Tab-separated table of C-alpha atoms in Angstrom:
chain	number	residue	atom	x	y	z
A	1071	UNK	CA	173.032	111.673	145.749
A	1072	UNK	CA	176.459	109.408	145.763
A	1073	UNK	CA	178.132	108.846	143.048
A	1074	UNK	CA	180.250	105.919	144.296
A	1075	UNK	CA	183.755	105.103	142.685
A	1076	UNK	CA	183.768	102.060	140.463
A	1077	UNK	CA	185.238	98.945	142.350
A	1078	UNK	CA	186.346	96.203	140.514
A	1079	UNK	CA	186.266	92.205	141.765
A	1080	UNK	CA	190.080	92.824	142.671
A	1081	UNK	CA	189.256	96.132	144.375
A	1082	UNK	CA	187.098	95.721	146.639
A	1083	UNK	CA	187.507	96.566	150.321
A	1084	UNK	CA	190.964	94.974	151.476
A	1085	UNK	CA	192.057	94.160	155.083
A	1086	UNK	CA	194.418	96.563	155.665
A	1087	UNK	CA	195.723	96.929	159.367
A	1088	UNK	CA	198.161	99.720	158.689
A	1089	UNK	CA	199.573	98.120	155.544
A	1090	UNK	CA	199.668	101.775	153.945
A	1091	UNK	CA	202.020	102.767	156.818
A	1092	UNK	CA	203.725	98.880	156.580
A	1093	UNK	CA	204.685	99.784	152.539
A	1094	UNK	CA	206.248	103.380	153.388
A	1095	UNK	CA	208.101	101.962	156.293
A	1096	UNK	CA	208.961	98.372	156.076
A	1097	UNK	CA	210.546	98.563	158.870
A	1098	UNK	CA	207.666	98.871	161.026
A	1099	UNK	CA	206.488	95.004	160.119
A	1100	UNK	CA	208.565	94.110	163.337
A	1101	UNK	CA	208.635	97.290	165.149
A	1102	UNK	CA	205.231	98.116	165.399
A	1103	UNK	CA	202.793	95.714	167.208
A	1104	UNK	CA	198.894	95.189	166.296
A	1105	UNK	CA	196.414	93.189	166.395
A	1106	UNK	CA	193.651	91.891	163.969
A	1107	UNK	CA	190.255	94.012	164.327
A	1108	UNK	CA	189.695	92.946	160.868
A	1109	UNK	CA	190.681	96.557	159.606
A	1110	UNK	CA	189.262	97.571	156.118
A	1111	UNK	CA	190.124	99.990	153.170
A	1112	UNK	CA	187.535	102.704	153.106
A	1113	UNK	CA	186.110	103.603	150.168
A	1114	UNK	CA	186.317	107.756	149.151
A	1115	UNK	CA	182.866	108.570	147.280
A	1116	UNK	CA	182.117	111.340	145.418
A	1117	UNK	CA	178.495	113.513	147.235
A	1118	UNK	CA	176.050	115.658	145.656
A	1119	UNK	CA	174.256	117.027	148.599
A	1120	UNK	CA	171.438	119.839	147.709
A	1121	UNK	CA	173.940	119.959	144.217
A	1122	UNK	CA	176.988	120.637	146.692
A	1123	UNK	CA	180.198	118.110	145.279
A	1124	UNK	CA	182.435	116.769	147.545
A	1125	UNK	CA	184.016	113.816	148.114
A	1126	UNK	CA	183.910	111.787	151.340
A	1127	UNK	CA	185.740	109.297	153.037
A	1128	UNK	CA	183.866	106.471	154.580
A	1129	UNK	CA	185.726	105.976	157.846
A	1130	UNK	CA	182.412	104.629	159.119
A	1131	UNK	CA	182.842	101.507	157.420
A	1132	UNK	CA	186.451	101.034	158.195
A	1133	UNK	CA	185.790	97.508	160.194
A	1134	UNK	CA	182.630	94.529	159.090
A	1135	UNK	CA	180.251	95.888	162.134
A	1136	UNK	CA	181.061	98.616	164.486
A	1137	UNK	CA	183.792	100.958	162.600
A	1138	UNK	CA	184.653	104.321	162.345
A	1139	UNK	CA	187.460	106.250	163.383
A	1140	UNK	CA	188.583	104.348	166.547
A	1141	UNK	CA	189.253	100.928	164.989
A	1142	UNK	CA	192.368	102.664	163.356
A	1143	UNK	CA	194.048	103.351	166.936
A	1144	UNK	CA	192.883	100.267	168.962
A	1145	UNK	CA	194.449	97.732	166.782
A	1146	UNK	CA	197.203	98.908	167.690
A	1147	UNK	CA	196.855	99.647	171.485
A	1148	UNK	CA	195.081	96.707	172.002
A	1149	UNK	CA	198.011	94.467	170.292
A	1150	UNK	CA	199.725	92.369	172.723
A	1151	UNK	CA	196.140	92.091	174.924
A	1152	UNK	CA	195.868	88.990	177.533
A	1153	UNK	CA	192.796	87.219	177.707
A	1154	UNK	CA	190.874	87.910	181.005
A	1155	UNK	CA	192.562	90.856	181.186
A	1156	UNK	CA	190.874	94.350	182.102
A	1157	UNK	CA	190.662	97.419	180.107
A	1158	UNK	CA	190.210	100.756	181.878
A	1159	UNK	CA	189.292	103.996	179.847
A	1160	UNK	CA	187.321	107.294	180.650
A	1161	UNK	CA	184.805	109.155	178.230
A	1162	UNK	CA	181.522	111.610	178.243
A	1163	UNK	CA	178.571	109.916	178.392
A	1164	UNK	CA	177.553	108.291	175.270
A	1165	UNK	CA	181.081	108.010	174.175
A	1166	UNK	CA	182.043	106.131	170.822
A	1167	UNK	CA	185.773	105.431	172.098
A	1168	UNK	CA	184.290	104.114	175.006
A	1169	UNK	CA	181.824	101.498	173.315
A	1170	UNK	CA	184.769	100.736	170.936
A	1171	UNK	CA	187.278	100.086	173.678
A	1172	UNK	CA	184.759	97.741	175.351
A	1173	UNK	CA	183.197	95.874	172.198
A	1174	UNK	CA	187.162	95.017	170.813
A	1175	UNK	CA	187.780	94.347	173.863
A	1176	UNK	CA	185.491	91.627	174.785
A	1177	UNK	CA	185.896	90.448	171.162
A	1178	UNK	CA	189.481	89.770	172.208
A	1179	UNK	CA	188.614	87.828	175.526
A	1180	UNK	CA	188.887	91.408	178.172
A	1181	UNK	CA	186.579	92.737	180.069
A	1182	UNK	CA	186.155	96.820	180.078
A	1183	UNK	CA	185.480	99.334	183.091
A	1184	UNK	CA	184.523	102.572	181.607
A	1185	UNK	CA	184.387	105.696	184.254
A	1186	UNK	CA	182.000	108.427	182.372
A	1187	UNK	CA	180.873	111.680	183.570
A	1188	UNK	CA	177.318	113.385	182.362
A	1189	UNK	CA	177.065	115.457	179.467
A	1190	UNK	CA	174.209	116.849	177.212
A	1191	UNK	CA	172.108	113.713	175.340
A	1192	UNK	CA	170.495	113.033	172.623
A	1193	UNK	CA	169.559	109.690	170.663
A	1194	UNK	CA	172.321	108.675	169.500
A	1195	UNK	CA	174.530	109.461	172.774
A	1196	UNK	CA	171.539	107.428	174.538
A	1197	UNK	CA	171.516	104.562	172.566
A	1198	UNK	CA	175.336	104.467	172.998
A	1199	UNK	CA	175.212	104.197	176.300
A	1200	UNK	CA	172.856	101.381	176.501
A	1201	UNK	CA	174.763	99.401	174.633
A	1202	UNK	CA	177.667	100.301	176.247
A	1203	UNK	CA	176.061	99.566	179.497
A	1204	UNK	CA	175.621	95.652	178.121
A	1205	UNK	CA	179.086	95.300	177.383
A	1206	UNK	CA	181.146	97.095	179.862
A	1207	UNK	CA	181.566	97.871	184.100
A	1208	UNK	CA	180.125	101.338	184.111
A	1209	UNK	CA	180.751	104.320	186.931
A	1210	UNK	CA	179.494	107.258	186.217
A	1211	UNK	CA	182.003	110.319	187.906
A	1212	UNK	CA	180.805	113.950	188.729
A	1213	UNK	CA	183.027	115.816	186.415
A	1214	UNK	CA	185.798	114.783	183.762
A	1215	UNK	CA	188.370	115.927	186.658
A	1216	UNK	CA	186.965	113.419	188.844
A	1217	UNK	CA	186.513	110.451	186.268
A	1218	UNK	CA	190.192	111.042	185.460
A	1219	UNK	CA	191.138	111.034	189.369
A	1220	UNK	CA	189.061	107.912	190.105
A	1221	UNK	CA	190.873	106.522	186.797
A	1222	UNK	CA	194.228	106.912	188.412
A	1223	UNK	CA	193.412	105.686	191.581
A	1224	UNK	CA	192.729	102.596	189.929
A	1225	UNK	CA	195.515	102.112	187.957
A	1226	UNK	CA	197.787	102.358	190.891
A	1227	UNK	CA	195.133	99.898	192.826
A	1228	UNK	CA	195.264	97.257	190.421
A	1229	UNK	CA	196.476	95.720	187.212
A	1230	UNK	CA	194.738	97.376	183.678
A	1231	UNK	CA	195.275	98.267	180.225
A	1232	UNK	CA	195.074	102.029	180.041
A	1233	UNK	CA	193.503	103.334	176.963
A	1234	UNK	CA	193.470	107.112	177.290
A	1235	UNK	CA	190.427	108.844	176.249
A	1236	UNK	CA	189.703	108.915	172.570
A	1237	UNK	CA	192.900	106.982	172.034
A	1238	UNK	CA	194.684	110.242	171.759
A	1239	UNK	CA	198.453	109.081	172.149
A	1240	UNK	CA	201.197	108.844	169.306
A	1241	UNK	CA	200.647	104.977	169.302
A	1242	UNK	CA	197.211	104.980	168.316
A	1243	UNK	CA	197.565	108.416	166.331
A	1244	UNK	CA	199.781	105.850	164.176
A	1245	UNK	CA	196.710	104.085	162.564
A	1246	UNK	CA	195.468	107.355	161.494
A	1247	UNK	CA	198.970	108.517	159.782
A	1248	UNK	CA	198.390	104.874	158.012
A	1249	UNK	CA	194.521	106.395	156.894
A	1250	UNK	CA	196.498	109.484	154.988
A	1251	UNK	CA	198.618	107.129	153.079
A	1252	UNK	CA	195.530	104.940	152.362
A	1253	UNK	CA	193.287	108.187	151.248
A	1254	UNK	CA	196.394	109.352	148.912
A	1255	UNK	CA	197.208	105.999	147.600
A	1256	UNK	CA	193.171	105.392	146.922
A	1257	UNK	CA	193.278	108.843	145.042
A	1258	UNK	CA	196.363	108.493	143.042
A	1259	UNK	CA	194.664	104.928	141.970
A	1260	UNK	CA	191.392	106.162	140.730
A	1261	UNK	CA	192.741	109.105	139.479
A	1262	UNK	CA	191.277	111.658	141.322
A	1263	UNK	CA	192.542	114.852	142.233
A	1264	UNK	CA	193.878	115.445	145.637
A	1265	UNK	CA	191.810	117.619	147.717
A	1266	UNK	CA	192.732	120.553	148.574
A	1267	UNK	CA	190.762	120.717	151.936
A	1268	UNK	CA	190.132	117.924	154.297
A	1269	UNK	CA	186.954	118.374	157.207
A	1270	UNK	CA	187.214	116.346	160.031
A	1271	UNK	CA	185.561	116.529	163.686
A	1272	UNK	CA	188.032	117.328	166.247
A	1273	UNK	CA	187.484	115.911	169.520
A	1274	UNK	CA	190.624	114.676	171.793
A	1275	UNK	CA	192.861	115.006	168.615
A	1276	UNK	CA	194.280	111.698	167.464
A	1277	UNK	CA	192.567	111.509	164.038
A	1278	UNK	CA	193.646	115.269	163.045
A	1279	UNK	CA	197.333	114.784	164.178
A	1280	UNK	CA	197.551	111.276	162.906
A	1281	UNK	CA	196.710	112.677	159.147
A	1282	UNK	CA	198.832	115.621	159.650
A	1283	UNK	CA	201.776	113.420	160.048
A	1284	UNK	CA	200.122	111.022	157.145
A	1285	UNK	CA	200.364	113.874	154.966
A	1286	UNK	CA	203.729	115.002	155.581
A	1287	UNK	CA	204.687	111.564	154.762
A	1288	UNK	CA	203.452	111.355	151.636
A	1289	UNK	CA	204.942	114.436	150.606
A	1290	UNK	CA	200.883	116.456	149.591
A	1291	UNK	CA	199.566	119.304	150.387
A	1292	UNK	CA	196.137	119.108	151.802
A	1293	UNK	CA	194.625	121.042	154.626
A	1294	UNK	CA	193.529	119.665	157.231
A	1295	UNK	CA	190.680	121.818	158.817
A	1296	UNK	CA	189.394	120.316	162.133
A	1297	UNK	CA	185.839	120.972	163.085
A	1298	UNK	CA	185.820	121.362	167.187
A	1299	UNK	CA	182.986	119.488	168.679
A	1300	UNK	CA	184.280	119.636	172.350
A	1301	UNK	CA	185.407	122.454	174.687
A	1302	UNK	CA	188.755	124.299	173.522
A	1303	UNK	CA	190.997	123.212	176.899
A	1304	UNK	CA	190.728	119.884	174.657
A	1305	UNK	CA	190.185	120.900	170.910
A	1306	UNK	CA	193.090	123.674	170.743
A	1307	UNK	CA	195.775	124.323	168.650
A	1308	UNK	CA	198.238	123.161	170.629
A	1309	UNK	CA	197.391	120.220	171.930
A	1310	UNK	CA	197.052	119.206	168.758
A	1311	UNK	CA	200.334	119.746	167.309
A	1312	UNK	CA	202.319	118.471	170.640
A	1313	UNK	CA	200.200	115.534	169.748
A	1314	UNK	CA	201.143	114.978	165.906
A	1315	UNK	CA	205.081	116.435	166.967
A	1316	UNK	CA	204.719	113.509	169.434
A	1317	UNK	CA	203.530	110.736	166.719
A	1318	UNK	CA	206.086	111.912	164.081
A	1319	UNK	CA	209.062	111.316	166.706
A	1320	UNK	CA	207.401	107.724	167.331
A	1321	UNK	CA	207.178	107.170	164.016
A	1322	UNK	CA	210.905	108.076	163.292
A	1323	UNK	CA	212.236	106.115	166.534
A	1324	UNK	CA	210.032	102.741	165.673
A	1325	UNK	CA	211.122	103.451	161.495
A	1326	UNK	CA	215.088	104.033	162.318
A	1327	UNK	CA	213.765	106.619	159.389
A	1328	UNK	CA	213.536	110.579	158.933
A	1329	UNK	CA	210.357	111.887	158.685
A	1330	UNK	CA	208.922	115.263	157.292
A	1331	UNK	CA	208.539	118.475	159.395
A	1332	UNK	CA	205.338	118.997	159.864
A	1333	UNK	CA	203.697	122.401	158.225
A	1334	UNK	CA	201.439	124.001	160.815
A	1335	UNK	CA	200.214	126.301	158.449
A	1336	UNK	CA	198.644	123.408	157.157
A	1337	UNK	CA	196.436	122.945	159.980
A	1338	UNK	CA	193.250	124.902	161.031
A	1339	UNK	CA	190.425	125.008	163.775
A	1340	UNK	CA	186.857	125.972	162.677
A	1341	UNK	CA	185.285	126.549	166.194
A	1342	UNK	CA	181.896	128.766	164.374
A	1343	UNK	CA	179.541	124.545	164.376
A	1344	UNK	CA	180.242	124.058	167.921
A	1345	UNK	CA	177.259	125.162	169.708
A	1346	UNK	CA	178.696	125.964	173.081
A	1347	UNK	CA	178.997	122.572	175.215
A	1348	UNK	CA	179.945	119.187	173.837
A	1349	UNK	CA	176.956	117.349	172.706
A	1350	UNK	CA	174.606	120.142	172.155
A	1351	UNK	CA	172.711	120.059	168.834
A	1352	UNK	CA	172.854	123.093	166.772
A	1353	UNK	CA	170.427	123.773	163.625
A	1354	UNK	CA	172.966	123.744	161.344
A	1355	UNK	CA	174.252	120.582	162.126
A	1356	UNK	CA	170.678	118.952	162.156
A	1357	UNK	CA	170.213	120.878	159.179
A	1358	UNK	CA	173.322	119.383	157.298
A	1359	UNK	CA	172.512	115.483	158.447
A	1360	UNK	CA	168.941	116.160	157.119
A	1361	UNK	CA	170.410	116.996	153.589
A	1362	UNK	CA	173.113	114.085	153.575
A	1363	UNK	CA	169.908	111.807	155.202
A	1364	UNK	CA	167.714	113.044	152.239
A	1365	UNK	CA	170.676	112.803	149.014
A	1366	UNK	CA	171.137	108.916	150.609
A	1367	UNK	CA	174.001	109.330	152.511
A	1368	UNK	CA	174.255	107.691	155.786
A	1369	UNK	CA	173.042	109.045	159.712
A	1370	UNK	CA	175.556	111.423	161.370
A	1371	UNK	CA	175.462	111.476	164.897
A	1372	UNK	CA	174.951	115.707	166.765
A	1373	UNK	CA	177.727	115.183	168.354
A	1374	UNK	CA	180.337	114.756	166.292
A	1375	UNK	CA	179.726	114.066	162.805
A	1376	UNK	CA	176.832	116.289	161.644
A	1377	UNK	CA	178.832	119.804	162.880
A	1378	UNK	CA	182.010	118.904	160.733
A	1379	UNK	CA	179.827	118.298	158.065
A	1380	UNK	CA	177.719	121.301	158.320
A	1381	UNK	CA	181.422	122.877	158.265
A	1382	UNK	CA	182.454	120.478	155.055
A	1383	UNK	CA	179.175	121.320	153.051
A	1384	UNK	CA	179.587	125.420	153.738
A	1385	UNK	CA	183.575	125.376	152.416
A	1386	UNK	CA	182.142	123.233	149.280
A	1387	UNK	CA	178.853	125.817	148.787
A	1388	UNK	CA	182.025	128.638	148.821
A	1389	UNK	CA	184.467	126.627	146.558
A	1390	UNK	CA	182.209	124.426	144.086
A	1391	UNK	CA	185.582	122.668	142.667
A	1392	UNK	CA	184.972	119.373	144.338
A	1393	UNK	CA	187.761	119.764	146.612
A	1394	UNK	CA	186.816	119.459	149.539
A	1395	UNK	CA	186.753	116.008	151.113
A	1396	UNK	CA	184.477	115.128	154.766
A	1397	UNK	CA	186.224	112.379	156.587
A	1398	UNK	CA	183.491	110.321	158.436
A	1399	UNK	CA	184.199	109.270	161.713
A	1400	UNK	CA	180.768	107.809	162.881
A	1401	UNK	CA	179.316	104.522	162.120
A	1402	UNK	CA	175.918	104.461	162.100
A	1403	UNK	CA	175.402	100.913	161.942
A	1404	UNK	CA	175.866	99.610	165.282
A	1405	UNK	CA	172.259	101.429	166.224
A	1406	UNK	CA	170.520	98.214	164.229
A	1407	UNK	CA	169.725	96.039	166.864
A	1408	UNK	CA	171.236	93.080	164.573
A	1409	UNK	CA	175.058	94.324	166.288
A	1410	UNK	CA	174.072	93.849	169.658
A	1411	UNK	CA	176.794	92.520	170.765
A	1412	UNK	CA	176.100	89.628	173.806
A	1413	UNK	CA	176.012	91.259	177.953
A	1414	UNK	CA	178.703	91.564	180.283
A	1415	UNK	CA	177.899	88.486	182.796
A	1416	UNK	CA	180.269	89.659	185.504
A	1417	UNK	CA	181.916	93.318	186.371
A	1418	UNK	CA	185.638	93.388	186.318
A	1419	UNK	CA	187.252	92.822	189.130
């Protein structure tokens, strides 16, 4: 069961586009363009899952109807959109960052072409690509090799916002070094320890390098431990930390400040929840969602979110201190038909 963190009147969930990152670097206010997504502060709860503590952070619930993990980045590479402008971006099929891109996108007046390639299904991946279907110009590519050749072709054809897959660049890593300074500030205000491991899926990388570099910033120690969900020419050590090397020099350049080396040692893959091929289901994964389902927690998707949890919940069985924390990327809320949001009426051009 949850044992949710008191909130007060005053304390309830804030806007917060980046203002963690905003206070630390004041700098940034006119450095660092965004735009309003109506960003929220997440709330950390503390689990009991088959009598299993740890803590979580709700990342699902980071914006009022579709949230998760990829609000963080697109409010800031969406800042600066024109209306009637078109947004190009490439994903597996049934990809979150893809419905994202496409839903923000027509909330700020663009249109969205999406170029997918097929991958293993199941419910959740299917429903997302329904809905993304409604919402967004759809071609479907053979390969990811292809989607991403078809992708450039375009961009030198005509006139798009790029939004690289997963939103994996130092820009939109920012939002996620923001996240670490919320989750350490939330802490340090409700006077909980800092944990001392932090479980996280770890697709194309932006939300694992973005709290690296959040973490270095705020001067804790706290490993980072991300769960690989996709094939390791994406989810590999290196790639990684060229990504977080990439956001911390950003980050200094937009700041005019210095910020903290990095530790790598603080950094791990757990590749043992994967399953083989992005998108397969694996027992233990189904197995984990079933026991967060059945404590009240919310639905993790196979993808993504049920393997790093299966990870999260083993490393708490192992160390019963409460310290380890499972960031939630998924937002399960979209899938009530109530967030429909409205069809496409015309492909982009």
């Amino acid at each position: 069961m949850a044992i949710r963190i008191p909130r007060t009147p005053e304390r309830s969930p804030r806007r917060v586009s980046v203002r963690a990152l905003l206070v630390r670097l004041p700098r940034l206010v006119h450095t660092l363009p965004r735009v309003d997504l109506r960003l929220r502060e997440t709330p950390v709860e503390r689990w009991a899952v088959e009598d299993v503590a740890l803590l979580i952070k709700r990342d699902d619930l980071s914006a009022p109807t579709l949230g998760g993990n990829k609000v963080r980045a697109l409010e800031l590479l969406l800042a600066r959109l024109g209306r009637k402008q078109t947004l190009l971006t490439v994903g597996a099929s049934g990809s979150t960052h893809a419905l994202a891109v496409a839903q923000y996108g027509a909330r700020l007046g663009a249109q969205t072409e999406v170029i997918t390639w097929p991958q293993l299904t199941h419910d959740v991946s299917r429903a997302t690509t329904r809905r993304l279907e409604r919402i967004a110009h759809v071609t479907v590519a053979r390969s990811p090799l292809d989607a991403y050749l078809r992708a450039g072709i375009r961009r030198m054809r005509g006139k798009f916002r790029w939004i690289p897959a997963g939103g994996s660049v130092p820009l939109g890593a920012l939002g996620h070094v923001s996240a670490a300074l919320e989750l350490v500030e939330q802490l340090e205000r409700d006077s909980i320890p800092l944990p001392h491991t932090l479980v996280v899926p770890l697709g194309s990388g932006g939300t694992v390098a973005g709290l690296l570099v959040g973490f270095a910033l705020a001067g804790v120690t706290i490993r980072v431990v991300g769960v690989q969900v996709v094939p390791r020419v994406v989810a590999n050590r290196w790639r990684v930390l060229r990504l977080a090397r990439g956001t911390r020099a950003l980050l200094a350049k937009l700041s005019g400040e210095t910020i903290p080396p990095l530790d790598d040692a603080l950094f791990d893959i757990d590749d043992a929840w994967y399953g083989g091929a992005y998108a397969r289901e694996t027992d233990a994964a189904r197995e984990a969602a079933r026991a967060l389902a059945s404590s009240g927690g919310p639905t993790l998707d196979a993808t993504y979110s049920a393997k790093a949890f299966a990870s999260a919940l083993a490393r708490a069985r192992a160390t019963p201190d409460g310290g380890v924390l499972f960031w939630l990327t998924f937002d399960a809320r979209w899938l009530d038909d109530a967030h429909v949001a409205p069809r496409v009426l015309r492909p982009p051009r």
